[in-house]
Amino acid sequence: KTSDPHIFEKHTQTHIKNITKMAAAIVTESWKNITAIDNYQEVAGVILFRNIFSIAPEAKGLFKFVADIEGEDIYTNENLISHAKSVVSAVNKAVEMLGEDLDPLVAMLKALGKKHVNYGVVAAHYDVVGQALLATLGAALGDKFTDEVKAAWTEIYGVISSTMIAGAEYPVE
């Protein structure tokens, strides 16, 4: 079957317009605690990838630069660290864009989703990343990762992932 991008687009637009100001404010405020960590992009990025590979060890195969590396050496690999930092930078950019006008954020996320198709990323991988992101935030924020903060991040990540998936234009199954 071929993809009907309009199905995803309607779904994404519904979600993106329904981001609550409260969730956006909670995510933005809690993210400040992450950016206050020294070298936060690398620290959070490496933790994120530890969580991804813990949840889905097979995901390591998507990253050619660590495919042949085992154990802890993965997390000191310069290419993984560089990629991890860029992922956290993208999260940072998305958080900064949670304002009144969400159109630039939608455009960025759709382009990112389309780009990730070329790397072998499929829709199911977004759930793994979401779980890993929540685990990373929980580890980094500690007691500040309240149920309210977790719910806000879950809501915002749901919008991010559905928008990226819409941009990827995966075939409807």
mmCIF file of C-alpha atoms in Angstrom:
data_model
loop_
_atom_site.group_PDB
_atom_site.id
_atom_site.type_symbol
_atom_site.label_atom_id
_atom_site.label_comp_id
_atom_site.label_asym_id
_atom_site.label_seq_id
_atom_site.Cartn_x
_atom_site.Cartn_y
_atom_site.Cartn_z
ATOM 1 C CA LYS A 1 0.000 0.000 0.000
ATOM 2 C CA THR A 2 1.061 3.546 -0.489
ATOM 3 C CA SER A 3 0.972 6.176 2.155
ATOM 4 C CA ASP A 4 -1.839 8.684 2.377
ATOM 5 C CA PRO A 5 0.025 11.616 3.933
ATOM 6 C CA HIS A 6 -3.252 13.440 4.465
ATOM 7 C CA ILE A 7 -4.307 10.911 7.105
ATOM 8 C CA PHE A 8 -1.133 11.588 9.059
ATOM 9 C CA GLU A 9 -1.288 15.302 8.371
ATOM 10 C CA LYS A 10 -4.810 15.608 9.799
ATOM 11 C CA HIS A 11 -3.732 13.533 12.805
ATOM 12 C CA THR A 12 -0.603 15.618 13.304
ATOM 13 C CA GLN A 13 -2.370 18.937 12.906
ATOM 14 C CA THR A 14 -4.940 17.870 15.476
ATOM 15 C CA HIS A 15 -2.182 16.925 17.897
ATOM 16 C CA ILE A 16 0.038 19.933 17.281
ATOM 17 C CA LYS A 17 -2.842 22.362 17.753
ATOM 18 C CA ASN A 18 -3.833 20.575 20.952
ATOM 19 C CA ILE A 19 -0.547 21.013 22.752
ATOM 20 C CA THR A 20 -1.672 22.520 25.976
ATOM 21 C CA LYS A 21 0.052 25.653 27.121
ATOM 22 C CA MET A 22 0.403 23.981 30.503
ATOM 23 C CA ALA A 23 2.286 20.976 29.064
ATOM 24 C CA ALA A 24 4.517 23.268 26.989
ATOM 25 C CA ALA A 25 5.289 25.403 30.050
ATOM 26 C CA ILE A 26 6.094 22.351 32.208
ATOM 27 C CA VAL A 27 8.348 20.858 29.521
ATOM 28 C CA THR A 28 10.116 24.182 28.978
ATOM 29 C CA GLU A 29 10.630 24.718 32.696
ATOM 30 C CA SER A 30 11.834 21.165 33.396
ATOM 31 C CA TRP A 31 14.198 21.308 30.405
ATOM 32 C CA LYS A 32 15.995 24.232 32.097
ATOM 33 C CA ASN A 33 17.139 21.735 34.738
ATOM 34 C CA ILE A 34 18.692 19.619 31.983
ATOM 35 C CA THR A 35 20.444 22.525 30.265
ATOM 36 C CA ALA A 36 21.883 23.574 33.652
ATOM 37 C CA ILE A 37 23.944 20.347 33.736
ATOM 38 C CA ASP A 38 27.566 20.848 32.672
ATOM 39 C CA ASN A 39 28.068 19.499 29.144
ATOM 40 C CA TYR A 40 24.361 18.594 29.144
ATOM 41 C CA GLN A 41 24.201 17.670 25.456
ATOM 42 C CA GLU A 42 26.805 14.938 25.838
ATOM 43 C CA VAL A 43 25.695 13.800 29.296
ATOM 44 C CA ALA A 44 21.991 13.575 28.413
ATOM 45 C CA GLY A 45 22.758 12.237 24.926
ATOM 46 C CA VAL A 46 24.879 9.349 26.161
ATOM 47 C CA ILE A 47 22.282 8.473 28.811
ATOM 48 C CA LEU A 48 19.592 8.604 26.122
ATOM 49 C CA PHE A 49 21.497 6.161 23.916
ATOM 50 C CA ARG A 50 22.238 3.877 26.879
ATOM 51 C CA ASN A 51 18.485 3.771 27.418
ATOM 52 C CA ILE A 52 17.693 3.224 23.730
ATOM 53 C CA PHE A 53 20.134 0.308 23.477
ATOM 54 C CA SER A 54 18.898 -1.110 26.791
ATOM 55 C CA ILE A 55 15.262 -1.052 25.627
ATOM 56 C CA ALA A 56 16.030 -2.189 22.073
ATOM 57 C CA PRO A 57 19.532 -3.676 21.684
ATOM 58 C CA GLU A 58 18.827 -4.286 17.988
ATOM 59 C CA ALA A 59 18.655 -0.502 17.479
ATOM 60 C CA LYS A 60 22.448 -0.472 17.654
ATOM 61 C CA GLY A 61 22.382 -1.862 14.108
ATOM 62 C CA LEU A 62 20.942 1.430 12.840
ATOM 63 C CA PHE A 63 24.158 3.197 13.805
ATOM 64 C CA LYS A 64 26.906 1.897 11.529
ATOM 65 C CA PHE A 65 29.560 3.756 13.514
ATOM 66 C CA VAL A 66 28.989 1.530 16.580
ATOM 67 C CA ALA A 67 27.785 -1.668 14.903
ATOM 68 C CA ASP A 68 31.056 -3.506 15.615
ATOM 69 C CA ILE A 69 31.712 -2.008 19.046
ATOM 70 C CA GLU A 70 30.744 -3.882 22.202
ATOM 71 C CA GLY A 71 30.116 -2.948 25.819
ATOM 72 C CA GLU A 72 31.010 0.358 27.377
ATOM 73 C CA ASP A 73 33.244 1.321 24.438
ATOM 74 C CA ILE A 74 30.069 2.278 22.558
ATOM 75 C CA TYR A 75 29.473 5.181 24.937
ATOM 76 C CA THR A 76 32.966 6.643 24.531
ATOM 77 C CA ASN A 77 32.888 6.402 20.727
ATOM 78 C CA GLU A 78 33.368 9.899 19.276
ATOM 79 C CA ASN A 79 30.792 9.319 16.538
ATOM 80 C CA LEU A 80 28.132 8.181 19.013
ATOM 81 C CA ILE A 81 28.890 11.104 21.301
ATOM 82 C CA SER A 82 28.645 13.511 18.376
ATOM 83 C CA HIS A 83 25.327 12.006 17.270
ATOM 84 C CA ALA A 84 23.997 11.950 20.844
ATOM 85 C CA LYS A 85 24.850 15.636 21.235
ATOM 86 C CA SER A 86 23.045 16.469 17.983
ATOM 87 C CA VAL A 87 19.939 14.573 19.127
ATOM 88 C CA VAL A 88 19.859 16.501 22.404
ATOM 89 C CA SER A 89 20.441 19.728 20.454
ATOM 90 C CA ALA A 90 17.379 18.888 18.343
ATOM 91 C CA VAL A 91 15.337 18.280 21.511
ATOM 92 C CA ASN A 92 16.588 21.603 22.835
ATOM 93 C CA LYS A 93 15.564 23.360 19.618
ATOM 94 C CA ALA A 94 12.108 21.737 19.718
ATOM 95 C CA VAL A 95 11.610 22.825 23.336
ATOM 96 C CA GLU A 96 12.646 26.382 22.422
ATOM 97 C CA MET A 97 10.077 26.370 19.613
ATOM 98 C CA LEU A 98 7.132 25.492 21.884
ATOM 99 C CA GLY A 99 5.461 28.868 21.531
ATOM 100 C CA GLU A 100 2.359 30.419 20.034
ATOM 101 C CA ASP A 101 3.359 29.753 16.412
ATOM 102 C CA LEU A 102 4.028 26.034 16.068
ATOM 103 C CA ASP A 103 4.327 26.042 12.248
ATOM 104 C CA PRO A 104 8.159 26.338 12.268
ATOM 105 C CA LEU A 105 8.333 23.432 14.735
ATOM 106 C CA VAL A 106 6.042 21.313 12.537
ATOM 107 C CA ALA A 107 8.213 22.035 9.489
ATOM 108 C CA MET A 108 11.417 21.154 11.349
ATOM 109 C CA LEU A 109 9.979 17.911 12.755
ATOM 110 C CA LYS A 110 8.525 16.766 9.435
ATOM 111 C CA ALA A 111 11.877 17.373 7.721
ATOM 112 C CA LEU A 112 13.641 15.451 10.485
ATOM 113 C CA GLY A 113 11.178 12.562 10.127
ATOM 114 C CA LYS A 114 11.730 12.441 6.378
ATOM 115 C CA LYS A 115 15.512 12.483 6.858
ATOM 116 C CA HIS A 116 15.366 9.562 9.321
ATOM 117 C CA VAL A 117 13.666 7.281 6.782
ATOM 118 C CA ASN A 118 17.016 7.180 4.948
ATOM 119 C CA TYR A 119 18.663 5.812 8.096
ATOM 120 C CA GLY A 120 16.271 2.868 8.330
ATOM 121 C CA VAL A 121 14.138 4.346 11.103
ATOM 122 C CA VAL A 122 10.590 2.974 11.165
ATOM 123 C CA ALA A 123 7.528 4.232 13.025
ATOM 124 C CA ALA A 124 7.954 1.689 15.854
ATOM 125 C CA HIS A 125 11.362 3.167 16.714
ATOM 126 C CA TYR A 126 9.708 6.380 17.884
ATOM 127 C CA ASP A 127 8.115 4.542 20.811
ATOM 128 C CA VAL A 128 11.530 3.218 21.864
ATOM 129 C CA VAL A 129 13.006 6.718 21.728
ATOM 130 C CA GLY A 130 10.041 8.053 23.706
ATOM 131 C CA GLN A 131 10.545 5.460 26.438
ATOM 132 C CA ALA A 132 14.286 6.185 26.459
ATOM 133 C CA LEU A 133 13.670 9.939 26.627
ATOM 134 C CA LEU A 134 11.357 9.569 29.629
ATOM 135 C CA ALA A 135 13.893 7.292 31.364
ATOM 136 C CA THR A 136 16.667 9.812 30.635
ATOM 137 C CA LEU A 137 14.616 12.701 31.990
ATOM 138 C CA GLY A 138 13.711 10.643 35.052
ATOM 139 C CA ALA A 139 17.374 9.891 35.741
ATOM 140 C CA ALA A 140 18.479 13.484 35.169
ATOM 141 C CA LEU A 141 15.648 15.230 37.021
ATOM 142 C CA GLY A 142 15.324 12.832 39.943
ATOM 143 C CA ASP A 143 12.646 14.051 42.366
ATOM 144 C CA LYS A 144 11.788 16.886 39.967
ATOM 145 C CA PHE A 145 10.476 14.275 37.493
ATOM 146 C CA THR A 146 7.006 14.323 39.016
ATOM 147 C CA ASP A 147 3.909 12.664 37.550
ATOM 148 C CA GLU A 148 2.914 16.077 36.181
ATOM 149 C CA VAL A 149 6.291 16.557 34.461
ATOM 150 C CA LYS A 150 6.205 13.010 33.073
ATOM 151 C CA ALA A 151 2.664 13.551 31.726
ATOM 152 C CA ALA A 152 3.692 16.826 30.052
ATOM 153 C CA TRP A 153 6.752 15.246 28.404
ATOM 154 C CA THR A 154 4.651 12.271 27.319
ATOM 155 C CA GLU A 155 2.142 14.624 25.686
ATOM 156 C CA ILE A 156 4.796 16.740 23.962
ATOM 157 C CA TYR A 157 6.820 13.732 22.790
ATOM 158 C CA GLY A 158 3.620 12.199 21.383
ATOM 159 C CA VAL A 159 3.198 15.303 19.245
ATOM 160 C CA ILE A 160 6.867 15.346 18.248
ATOM 161 C CA SER A 161 6.836 11.693 17.222
ATOM 162 C CA SER A 162 3.511 11.843 15.367
ATOM 163 C CA THR A 163 4.729 14.903 13.467
ATOM 164 C CA MET A 164 8.033 13.243 12.545
ATOM 165 C CA ILE A 165 6.155 10.093 11.481
ATOM 166 C CA ALA A 166 3.876 12.249 9.318
ATOM 167 C CA GLY A 167 6.957 13.800 7.717
ATOM 168 C CA ALA A 168 8.391 10.352 7.043
ATOM 169 C CA GLU A 169 5.271 9.400 5.060
ATOM 170 C CA TYR A 170 5.496 5.714 5.982
ATOM 171 C CA PRO A 171 3.209 3.366 4.043
ATOM 172 C CA VAL A 172 -0.094 2.659 5.760
ATOM 173 C CA GLU A 173 -0.215 -0.972 6.891
#
